[in-house]
Amino acid sequence: MKQLGILFVVLATAYADFDNQIIGGAPSAKGRWPWVVSLQRWRPDEGIFRHTCGGALLTPRWVLTAAHCLTAGEGPEDYQVFLGAFNHNEQDAEAIIDVHQMILHEDYDEDGAGIPNDIGLIELEVDADLSNPNIGLATLPRRGEDFAHTEHCWIAGWGRMNPNPENMTASPILLEVNTAIHTLDECRDIWEDHLNSTETDILDQHICIGLPDLGACHGDSGSPANVDVTGESDWVIVGLNSWGTGSRCAAATNAFVRITWFLDWIEERVPGLPGVKPPQP
């Protein structure tokens, strides 16, 4: 059953395929997703930092991402966060901030079925400057809110652009794609067909996002799924990209961490959290 592929940028076994990119996407625009950040990891063989995962800025000091994005380095000193970035080739990040500490979910299990609790937090060394129009905060969804079948789900990232496993080229620019959110039952049916098996690793804590040739790939791990709840740019982040179909991306829907499942965990650890959608009247 280990056909899962974690979506960041260090290709290894099928279960440790941590590099994802947007498949079927188009170029975004600088400042369109001001809360989306690029997590960069030190590559000692190259002597530089390179993009490894995405994330979402929750407060000026805290970033939300996937837990598996934080396990490849030796410690916080091996990571930097690029804010307000669009084109890595042009080094156009509005701010580059070092990492002070990283917090993984205490029950994160990289080897468990479905990679449960794949969520983590990054505390930055200094606050992000929110006066910059290209840097902004994500808003968290309401508890219990269901986003299945919305027409307004977008994912954005710097991951691979091609589902062909022989083409591992990542995008230097931020790509985006409008894609679908499935119910858990629909998602499990999709994965049963993909695996030709009656067993899947889709957990209740997942939200399933993507269509054939329209989804995330290596390098997109940790990137948020963004939903416009009113159709008037009222954006909330509903998931974090966790894993998919391995080396051939977008062959089935991707498993994202369901944000509403972890709201208590986030709120208990992030001081001064402003970005929580208020309860419906």
PDB file of N, CA and C in Angstrom, residues 7-99:
ATOM      1  N   LEU A   7       5.396  15.067  -0.664  1.00  0.00           N
ATOM      2  CA  LEU A   7       5.616  15.997  -1.751  1.00  0.00           C
ATOM      3  C   LEU A   7       6.650  17.077  -1.469  1.00  0.00           C
ATOM      4  N   PHE A   8       7.816  16.749  -0.990  1.00  0.00           N
ATOM      5  CA  PHE A   8       8.810  17.821  -0.971  1.00  0.00           C
ATOM      6  C   PHE A   8       9.954  17.457  -1.877  1.00  0.00           C
ATOM      7  N   VAL A   9      11.076  18.179  -1.750  1.00  0.00           N
ATOM      8  CA  VAL A   9      12.037  18.046  -2.831  1.00  0.00           C
ATOM      9  C   VAL A   9      13.265  17.247  -2.441  1.00  0.00           C
ATOM     10  N   VAL A  10      13.098  15.982  -2.152  1.00  0.00           N
ATOM     11  CA  VAL A  10      14.217  15.064  -1.936  1.00  0.00           C
ATOM     12  C   VAL A  10      13.688  13.715  -2.368  1.00  0.00           C
ATOM     13  N   LEU A  11      13.912  13.329  -3.591  1.00  0.00           N
ATOM     14  CA  LEU A  11      13.316  12.120  -4.119  1.00  0.00           C
ATOM     15  C   LEU A  11      14.047  10.902  -3.586  1.00  0.00           C
ATOM     16  N   ALA A  12      13.261   9.970  -3.067  1.00  0.00           N
ATOM     17  CA  ALA A  12      13.862   8.738  -2.537  1.00  0.00           C
ATOM     18  C   ALA A  12      12.905   7.613  -2.797  1.00  0.00           C
ATOM     19  N   THR A  13      12.462   6.920  -1.756  1.00  0.00           N
ATOM     20  CA  THR A  13      11.529   5.827  -1.936  1.00  0.00           C
ATOM     21  C   THR A  13      10.142   6.373  -2.179  1.00  0.00           C
ATOM     22  N   ALA A  14       9.201   5.478  -2.532  1.00  0.00           N
ATOM     23  CA  ALA A  14       7.849   5.930  -2.825  1.00  0.00           C
ATOM     24  C   ALA A  14       7.217   6.632  -1.636  1.00  0.00           C
ATOM     25  N   TYR A  15       7.558   6.188  -0.411  1.00  0.00           N
ATOM     26  CA  TYR A  15       6.959   6.800   0.760  1.00  0.00           C
ATOM     27  C   TYR A  15       7.735   8.016   1.218  1.00  0.00           C
ATOM     28  N   ALA A  16       8.913   8.242   0.669  1.00  0.00           N
ATOM     29  CA  ALA A  16       9.701   9.395   1.087  1.00  0.00           C
ATOM     30  C   ALA A  16       9.985  10.303  -0.085  1.00  0.00           C
ATOM     31  N   ASP A  17       8.999  10.409  -0.970  1.00  0.00           N
ATOM     32  CA  ASP A  17       9.143  11.215  -2.175  1.00  0.00           C
ATOM     33  C   ASP A  17       8.620  12.603  -1.857  1.00  0.00           C
ATOM     34  N   PHE A  18       9.453  13.444  -1.278  1.00  0.00           N
ATOM     35  CA  PHE A  18       8.987  14.664  -0.653  1.00  0.00           C
ATOM     36  C   PHE A  18       9.071  15.899  -1.541  1.00  0.00           C
ATOM     37  N   ASP A  19       9.055  15.791  -2.868  1.00  0.00           N
ATOM     38  CA  ASP A  19       9.187  16.985  -3.710  1.00  0.00           C
ATOM     39  C   ASP A  19       7.987  17.129  -4.619  1.00  0.00           C
ATOM     40  N   ASN A  20       7.139  18.126  -4.438  1.00  0.00           N
ATOM     41  CA  ASN A  20       5.972  18.276  -5.277  1.00  0.00           C
ATOM     42  C   ASN A  20       5.853  19.629  -5.931  1.00  0.00           C
ATOM     43  N   GLN A  21       5.236  19.648  -7.110  1.00  0.00           N
ATOM     44  CA  GLN A  21       4.960  20.882  -7.834  1.00  0.00           C
ATOM     45  C   GLN A  21       3.547  20.887  -8.360  1.00  0.00           C
ATOM     46  N   ILE A  22       3.134  22.023  -8.896  1.00  0.00           N
ATOM     47  CA  ILE A  22       1.793  22.157  -9.429  1.00  0.00           C
ATOM     48  C   ILE A  22       1.746  21.546 -10.826  1.00  0.00           C
ATOM     49  N   ILE A  23       0.837  20.577 -11.018  1.00  0.00           N
ATOM     50  CA  ILE A  23       0.629  19.938 -12.312  1.00  0.00           C
ATOM     51  C   ILE A  23      -0.585  20.581 -12.969  1.00  0.00           C
ATOM     52  N   GLY A  24      -0.429  20.981 -14.228  1.00  0.00           N
ATOM     53  CA  GLY A  24      -1.534  21.596 -14.955  1.00  0.00           C
ATOM     54  C   GLY A  24      -1.793  23.037 -14.564  1.00  0.00           C
ATOM     55  N   GLY A  25      -0.831  23.645 -13.874  1.00  0.00           N
ATOM     56  CA  GLY A  25      -1.033  25.008 -13.413  1.00  0.00           C
ATOM     57  C   GLY A  25      -0.563  26.047 -14.411  1.00  0.00           C
ATOM     58  N   ALA A  26      -0.812  27.287 -14.057  1.00  0.00           N
ATOM     59  CA  ALA A  26      -0.392  28.442 -14.858  1.00  0.00           C
ATOM     60  C   ALA A  26       0.359  29.404 -13.946  1.00  0.00           C
ATOM     61  N   PRO A  27       1.182  30.283 -14.513  1.00  0.00           N
ATOM     62  CA  PRO A  27       1.883  31.253 -13.669  1.00  0.00           C
ATOM     63  C   PRO A  27       0.910  32.082 -12.842  1.00  0.00           C
ATOM     64  N   SER A  28       1.229  32.240 -11.578  1.00  0.00           N
ATOM     65  CA  SER A  28       0.449  33.109 -10.711  1.00  0.00           C
ATOM     66  C   SER A  28       0.919  34.545 -10.932  1.00  0.00           C
ATOM     67  N   ALA A  29       0.831  35.365  -9.915  1.00  0.00           N
ATOM     68  CA  ALA A  29       1.316  36.746  -9.992  1.00  0.00           C
ATOM     69  C   ALA A  29       1.874  37.127  -8.634  1.00  0.00           C
ATOM     70  N   LYS A  30       2.879  37.950  -8.642  1.00  0.00           N
ATOM     71  CA  LYS A  30       3.484  38.372  -7.379  1.00  0.00           C
ATOM     72  C   LYS A  30       2.436  39.071  -6.511  1.00  0.00           C
ATOM     73  N   GLY A  31       2.318  38.629  -5.278  1.00  0.00           N
ATOM     74  CA  GLY A  31       1.371  39.228  -4.358  1.00  0.00           C
ATOM     75  C   GLY A  31      -0.020  38.642  -4.377  1.00  0.00           C
ATOM     76  N   ARG A  32      -0.289  37.705  -5.305  1.00  0.00           N
ATOM     77  CA  ARG A  32      -1.649  37.137  -5.354  1.00  0.00           C
ATOM     78  C   ARG A  32      -1.922  36.258  -4.137  1.00  0.00           C
ATOM     79  N   TRP A  33      -0.918  35.550  -3.661  1.00  0.00           N
ATOM     80  CA  TRP A  33      -1.067  34.687  -2.481  1.00  0.00           C
ATOM     81  C   TRP A  33      -0.058  35.158  -1.428  1.00  0.00           C
ATOM     82  N   PRO A  34      -0.314  36.272  -0.765  1.00  0.00           N
ATOM     83  CA  PRO A  34       0.719  36.881   0.090  1.00  0.00           C
ATOM     84  C   PRO A  34       1.066  36.060   1.326  1.00  0.00           C
ATOM     85  N   TRP A  35       0.225  35.108   1.687  1.00  0.00           N
ATOM     86  CA  TRP A  35       0.511  34.253   2.849  1.00  0.00           C
ATOM     87  C   TRP A  35       1.302  33.000   2.476  1.00  0.00           C
ATOM     88  N   VAL A  36       1.458  32.715   1.197  1.00  0.00           N
ATOM     89  CA  VAL A  36       2.191  31.520   0.770  1.00  0.00           C
ATOM     90  C   VAL A  36       3.686  31.816   0.818  1.00  0.00           C
ATOM     91  N   VAL A  37       4.431  30.957   1.511  1.00  0.00           N
ATOM     92  CA  VAL A  37       5.877  31.160   1.669  1.00  0.00           C
ATOM     93  C   VAL A  37       6.620  29.978   1.053  1.00  0.00           C
ATOM     94  N   SER A  38       7.892  30.206   0.784  1.00  0.00           N
ATOM     95  CA  SER A  38       8.791  29.161   0.300  1.00  0.00           C
ATOM     96  C   SER A  38       9.745  28.796   1.435  1.00  0.00           C
ATOM     97  N   LEU A  39       9.700  27.536   1.857  1.00  0.00           N
ATOM     98  CA  LEU A  39      10.640  27.032   2.849  1.00  0.00           C
ATOM     99  C   LEU A  39      11.871  26.530   2.108  1.00  0.00           C
ATOM    100  N   GLN A  40      13.019  27.091   2.444  1.00  0.00           N
ATOM    101  CA  GLN A  40      14.269  26.771   1.773  1.00  0.00           C
ATOM    102  C   GLN A  40      15.169  25.985   2.734  1.00  0.00           C
ATOM    103  N   ARG A  41      15.798  24.937   2.200  1.00  0.00           N
ATOM    104  CA  ARG A  41      16.679  24.104   3.023  1.00  0.00           C
ATOM    105  C   ARG A  41      18.106  24.166   2.504  1.00  0.00           C
ATOM    106  N   TRP A  42      19.056  24.202   3.425  1.00  0.00           N
ATOM    107  CA  TRP A  42      20.475  24.258   3.082  1.00  0.00           C
ATOM    108  C   TRP A  42      20.903  22.965   2.408  1.00  0.00           C
ATOM    109  N   ARG A  43      21.543  23.089   1.242  1.00  0.00           N
ATOM    110  CA  ARG A  43      22.078  21.945   0.519  1.00  0.00           C
ATOM    111  C   ARG A  43      23.601  21.983   0.614  1.00  0.00           C
ATOM    112  N   PRO A  44      24.211  21.224   1.541  1.00  0.00           N
ATOM    113  CA  PRO A  44      25.661  21.322   1.753  1.00  0.00           C
ATOM    114  C   PRO A  44      26.483  20.944   0.532  1.00  0.00           C
ATOM    115  N   ASP A  45      25.937  20.072  -0.328  1.00  0.00           N
ATOM    116  CA  ASP A  45      26.694  19.691  -1.520  1.00  0.00           C
ATOM    117  C   ASP A  45      26.778  20.832  -2.522  1.00  0.00           C
ATOM    118  N   GLU A  46      25.817  21.777  -2.455  1.00  0.00           N
ATOM    119  CA  GLU A  46      25.804  22.917  -3.364  1.00  0.00           C
ATOM    120  C   GLU A  46      26.234  24.214  -2.683  1.00  0.00           C
ATOM    121  N   GLY A  47      26.181  24.228  -1.360  1.00  0.00           N
ATOM    122  CA  GLY A  47      26.537  25.434  -0.625  1.00  0.00           C
ATOM    123  C   GLY A  47      25.517  26.548  -0.733  1.00  0.00           C
ATOM    124  N   ILE A  48      24.232  26.181  -0.946  1.00  0.00           N
ATOM    125  CA  ILE A  48      23.171  27.182  -1.073  1.00  0.00           C
ATOM    126  C   ILE A  48      21.894  26.647  -0.432  1.00  0.00           C
ATOM    127  N   PHE A  49      20.952  27.563  -0.200  1.00  0.00           N
ATOM    128  CA  PHE A  49      19.598  27.184   0.176  1.00  0.00           C
ATOM    129  C   PHE A  49      18.775  26.979  -1.093  1.00  0.00           C
ATOM    130  N   ARG A  50      17.914  25.960  -1.075  1.00  0.00           N
ATOM    131  CA  ARG A  50      17.000  25.708  -2.192  1.00  0.00           C
ATOM    132  C   ARG A  50      15.595  25.438  -1.663  1.00  0.00           C
ATOM    133  N   HIS A  51      14.601  25.763  -2.499  1.00  0.00           N
ATOM    134  CA  HIS A  51      13.212  25.512  -2.147  1.00  0.00           C
ATOM    135  C   HIS A  51      12.996  24.036  -1.858  1.00  0.00           C
ATOM    136  N   THR A  52      12.289  23.751  -0.775  1.00  0.00           N
ATOM    137  CA  THR A  52      11.966  22.368  -0.456  1.00  0.00           C
ATOM    138  C   THR A  52      10.477  22.155  -0.242  1.00  0.00           C
ATOM    139  N   CYS A  53       9.770  23.158   0.301  1.00  0.00           N
ATOM    140  CA  CYS A  53       8.344  23.023   0.607  1.00  0.00           C
ATOM    141  C   CYS A  53       7.688  24.403   0.610  1.00  0.00           C
ATOM    142  N   GLY A  54       6.383  24.386   0.660  1.00  0.00           N
ATOM    143  CA  GLY A  54       5.622  25.603   0.860  1.00  0.00           C
ATOM    144  C   GLY A  54       5.141  25.695   2.298  1.00  0.00           C
ATOM    145  N   GLY A  55       4.434  26.760   2.587  1.00  0.00           N
ATOM    146  CA  GLY A  55       3.860  26.966   3.906  1.00  0.00           C
ATOM    147  C   GLY A  55       2.949  28.178   3.876  1.00  0.00           C
ATOM    148  N   ALA A  56       2.311  28.444   5.012  1.00  0.00           N
ATOM    149  CA  ALA A  56       1.386  29.569   5.117  1.00  0.00           C
ATOM    150  C   ALA A  56       1.737  30.408   6.338  1.00  0.00           C
ATOM    151  N   LEU A  57       1.824  31.709   6.148  1.00  0.00           N
ATOM    152  CA  LEU A  57       2.137  32.644   7.228  1.00  0.00           C
ATOM    153  C   LEU A  57       0.865  32.890   8.049  1.00  0.00           C
ATOM    154  N   LEU A  58       0.894  32.476   9.336  1.00  0.00           N
ATOM    155  CA  LEU A  58      -0.275  32.625  10.207  1.00  0.00           C
ATOM    156  C   LEU A  58      -0.250  33.923  10.997  1.00  0.00           C
ATOM    157  N   THR A  59       0.922  34.307  11.475  1.00  0.00           N
ATOM    158  CA  THR A  59       1.135  35.569  12.194  1.00  0.00           C
ATOM    159  C   THR A  59       2.465  36.119  11.694  1.00  0.00           C
ATOM    160  N   PRO A  60       2.822  37.325  12.064  1.00  0.00           N
ATOM    161  CA  PRO A  60       4.130  37.823  11.622  1.00  0.00           C
ATOM    162  C   PRO A  60       5.301  36.938  12.041  1.00  0.00           C
ATOM    163  N   ARG A  61       5.095  36.049  13.047  1.00  0.00           N
ATOM    164  CA  ARG A  61       6.199  35.249  13.567  1.00  0.00           C
ATOM    165  C   ARG A  61       6.075  33.743  13.269  1.00  0.00           C
ATOM    166  N   TRP A  62       4.884  33.271  12.855  1.00  0.00           N
ATOM    167  CA  TRP A  62       4.666  31.829  12.760  1.00  0.00           C
ATOM    168  C   TRP A  62       4.176  31.408  11.381  1.00  0.00           C
ATOM    169  N   VAL A  63       4.731  30.264  10.914  1.00  0.00           N
ATOM    170  CA  VAL A  63       4.390  29.661   9.618  1.00  0.00           C
ATOM    171  C   VAL A  63       3.872  28.251   9.864  1.00  0.00           C
ATOM    172  N   LEU A  64       2.826  27.881   9.132  1.00  0.00           N
ATOM    173  CA  LEU A  64       2.257  26.535   9.185  1.00  0.00           C
ATOM    174  C   LEU A  64       2.697  25.757   7.954  1.00  0.00           C
ATOM    175  N   THR A  65       3.118  24.507   8.149  1.00  0.00           N
ATOM    176  CA  THR A  65       3.560  23.679   7.030  1.00  0.00           C
ATOM    177  C   THR A  65       3.342  22.213   7.384  1.00  0.00           C
ATOM    178  N   ALA A  66       3.778  21.321   6.510  1.00  0.00           N
ATOM    179  CA  ALA A  66       3.696  19.888   6.782  1.00  0.00           C
ATOM    180  C   ALA A  66       4.874  19.467   7.653  1.00  0.00           C
ATOM    181  N   ALA A  67       4.627  18.535   8.578  1.00  0.00           N
ATOM    182  CA  ALA A  67       5.692  18.075   9.474  1.00  0.00           C
ATOM    183  C   ALA A  67       6.845  17.456   8.701  1.00  0.00           C
ATOM    184  N   HIS A  68       6.545  16.710   7.645  1.00  0.00           N
ATOM    185  CA  HIS A  68       7.630  16.015   6.942  1.00  0.00           C
ATOM    186  C   HIS A  68       8.591  16.988   6.257  1.00  0.00           C
ATOM    187  N   CYS A  69       8.154  18.238   6.086  1.00  0.00           N
ATOM    188  CA  CYS A  69       9.037  19.247   5.505  1.00  0.00           C
ATOM    189  C   CYS A  69      10.155  19.656   6.461  1.00  0.00           C
ATOM    190  N   LEU A  70      10.006  19.325   7.736  1.00  0.00           N
ATOM    191  CA  LEU A  70      10.916  19.816   8.765  1.00  0.00           C
ATOM    192  C   LEU A  70      11.861  18.744   9.291  1.00  0.00           C
ATOM    193  N   THR A  71      11.900  17.600   8.630  1.00  0.00           N
ATOM    194  CA  THR A  71      12.697  16.485   9.160  1.00  0.00           C
ATOM    195  C   THR A  71      13.962  16.208   8.357  1.00  0.00           C
ATOM    196  N   ALA A  72      14.142  16.859   7.206  1.00  0.00           N
ATOM    197  CA  ALA A  72      15.299  16.541   6.361  1.00  0.00           C
ATOM    198  C   ALA A  72      16.567  17.244   6.820  1.00  0.00           C
ATOM    199  N   GLY A  73      16.431  18.391   7.444  1.00  0.00           N
ATOM    200  CA  GLY A  73      17.597  19.137   7.900  1.00  0.00           C
ATOM    201  C   GLY A  73      18.041  18.689   9.288  1.00  0.00           C
ATOM    202  N   GLU A  74      19.189  19.223   9.717  1.00  0.00           N
ATOM    203  CA  GLU A  74      19.718  18.893  11.038  1.00  0.00           C
ATOM    204  C   GLU A  74      19.041  19.696  12.141  1.00  0.00           C
ATOM    205  N   GLY A  75      18.503  20.854  11.801  1.00  0.00           N
ATOM    206  CA  GLY A  75      17.882  21.713  12.799  1.00  0.00           C
ATOM    207  C   GLY A  75      17.436  23.014  12.178  1.00  0.00           C
ATOM    208  N   PRO A  76      16.952  23.974  12.995  1.00  0.00           N
ATOM    209  CA  PRO A  76      16.441  25.239  12.453  1.00  0.00           C
ATOM    210  C   PRO A  76      17.452  25.983  11.598  1.00  0.00           C
ATOM    211  N   GLU A  77      18.741  25.818  11.917  1.00  0.00           N
ATOM    212  CA  GLU A  77      19.765  26.554  11.162  1.00  0.00           C
ATOM    213  C   GLU A  77      19.859  26.106   9.711  1.00  0.00           C
ATOM    214  N   ASP A  78      19.259  24.981   9.376  1.00  0.00           N
ATOM    215  CA  ASP A  78      19.298  24.478   8.002  1.00  0.00           C
ATOM    216  C   ASP A  78      18.153  25.010   7.147  1.00  0.00           C
ATOM    217  N   TYR A  79      17.342  25.913   7.700  1.00  0.00           N
ATOM    218  CA  TYR A  79      16.175  26.401   6.968  1.00  0.00           C
ATOM    219  C   TYR A  79      16.121  27.927   6.955  1.00  0.00           C
ATOM    220  N   GLN A  80      15.543  28.447   5.895  1.00  0.00           N
ATOM    221  CA  GLN A  80      15.157  29.846   5.795  1.00  0.00           C
ATOM    222  C   GLN A  80      13.760  29.908   5.193  1.00  0.00           C
ATOM    223  N   VAL A  81      13.069  31.005   5.443  1.00  0.00           N
ATOM    224  CA  VAL A  81      11.737  31.213   4.882  1.00  0.00           C
ATOM    225  C   VAL A  81      11.769  32.440   3.984  1.00  0.00           C
ATOM    226  N   PHE A  82      11.346  32.241   2.727  1.00  0.00           N
ATOM    227  CA  PHE A  82      11.232  33.335   1.769  1.00  0.00           C
ATOM    228  C   PHE A  82       9.780  33.815   1.774  1.00  0.00           C
ATOM    229  N   LEU A  83       9.590  35.093   2.013  1.00  0.00           N
ATOM    230  CA  LEU A  83       8.256  35.690   2.038  1.00  0.00           C
ATOM    231  C   LEU A  83       8.095  36.653   0.868  1.00  0.00           C
ATOM    232  N   GLY A  84       6.869  36.699   0.334  1.00  0.00           N
ATOM    233  CA  GLY A  84       6.592  37.593  -0.783  1.00  0.00           C
ATOM    234  C   GLY A  84       7.323  37.228  -2.054  1.00  0.00           C
ATOM    235  N   ALA A  85       7.696  35.956  -2.188  1.00  0.00           N
ATOM    236  CA  ALA A  85       8.467  35.521  -3.358  1.00  0.00           C
ATOM    237  C   ALA A  85       7.541  35.165  -4.513  1.00  0.00           C
ATOM    238  N   PHE A  86       8.074  35.253  -5.715  1.00  0.00           N
ATOM    239  CA  PHE A  86       7.376  34.792  -6.921  1.00  0.00           C
ATOM    240  C   PHE A  86       8.316  34.019  -7.836  1.00  0.00           C
ATOM    241  N   ASN A  87       9.444  34.625  -8.201  1.00  0.00           N
ATOM    242  CA  ASN A  87      10.376  34.018  -9.148  1.00  0.00           C
ATOM    243  C   ASN A  87      11.713  33.762  -8.446  1.00  0.00           C
ATOM    244  N   HIS A  88      11.995  32.485  -8.156  1.00  0.00           N
ATOM    245  CA  HIS A  88      13.244  32.159  -7.471  1.00  0.00           C
ATOM    246  C   HIS A  88      14.467  32.480  -8.330  1.00  0.00           C
ATOM    247  N   ASN A  89      14.332  32.394  -9.636  1.00  0.00           N
ATOM    248  CA  ASN A  89      15.470  32.710 -10.506  1.00  0.00           C
ATOM    249  C   ASN A  89      15.889  34.177 -10.378  1.00  0.00           C
ATOM    250  N   GLU A  90      14.924  35.026 -10.081  1.00  0.00           N
ATOM    251  CA  GLU A  90      15.212  36.451  -9.953  1.00  0.00           C
ATOM    252  C   GLU A  90      15.465  36.856  -8.505  1.00  0.00           C
ATOM    253  N   GLN A  91      15.411  35.869  -7.592  1.00  0.00           N
ATOM    254  CA  GLN A  91      15.669  36.137  -6.171  1.00  0.00           C
ATOM    255  C   GLN A  91      14.856  37.344  -5.703  1.00  0.00           C
ATOM    256  N   ASP A  92      13.542  37.281  -5.954  1.00  0.00           N
ATOM    257  CA  ASP A  92      12.688  38.445  -5.725  1.00  0.00           C
ATOM    258  C   ASP A  92      11.922  38.390  -4.408  1.00  0.00           C
ATOM    259  N   ALA A  93      12.339  37.545  -3.466  1.00  0.00           N
ATOM    260  CA  ALA A  93      11.660  37.498  -2.173  1.00  0.00           C
ATOM    261  C   ALA A  93      11.719  38.867  -1.501  1.00  0.00           C
ATOM    262  N   GLU A  94      10.601  39.269  -0.917  1.00  0.00           N
ATOM    263  CA  GLU A  94      10.557  40.545  -0.209  1.00  0.00           C
ATOM    264  C   GLU A  94      11.297  40.473   1.121  1.00  0.00           C
ATOM    265  N   ALA A  95      11.374  39.274   1.692  1.00  0.00           N
ATOM    266  CA  ALA A  95      12.093  39.087   2.958  1.00  0.00           C
ATOM    267  C   ALA A  95      12.586  37.654   3.030  1.00  0.00           C
ATOM    268  N   ILE A  96      13.771  37.470   3.595  1.00  0.00           N
ATOM    269  CA  ILE A  96      14.340  36.153   3.864  1.00  0.00           C
ATOM    270  C   ILE A  96      14.646  36.109   5.359  1.00  0.00           C
ATOM    271  N   ILE A  97      13.973  35.199   6.074  1.00  0.00           N
ATOM    272  CA  ILE A  97      14.070  35.187   7.529  1.00  0.00           C
ATOM    273  C   ILE A  97      14.538  33.811   8.000  1.00  0.00           C
ATOM    274  N   ASP A  98      15.470  33.807   8.931  1.00  0.00           N
ATOM    275  CA  ASP A  98      15.950  32.554   9.519  1.00  0.00           C
ATOM    276  C   ASP A  98      14.883  31.951  10.421  1.00  0.00           C
ATOM    277  N   VAL A  99      15.062  30.668  10.701  1.00  0.00           N
ATOM    278  CA  VAL A  99      14.116  29.920  11.527  1.00  0.00           C
ATOM    279  C   VAL A  99      14.635  29.846  12.958  1.00  0.00           C
TER     280      VAL A  99
END
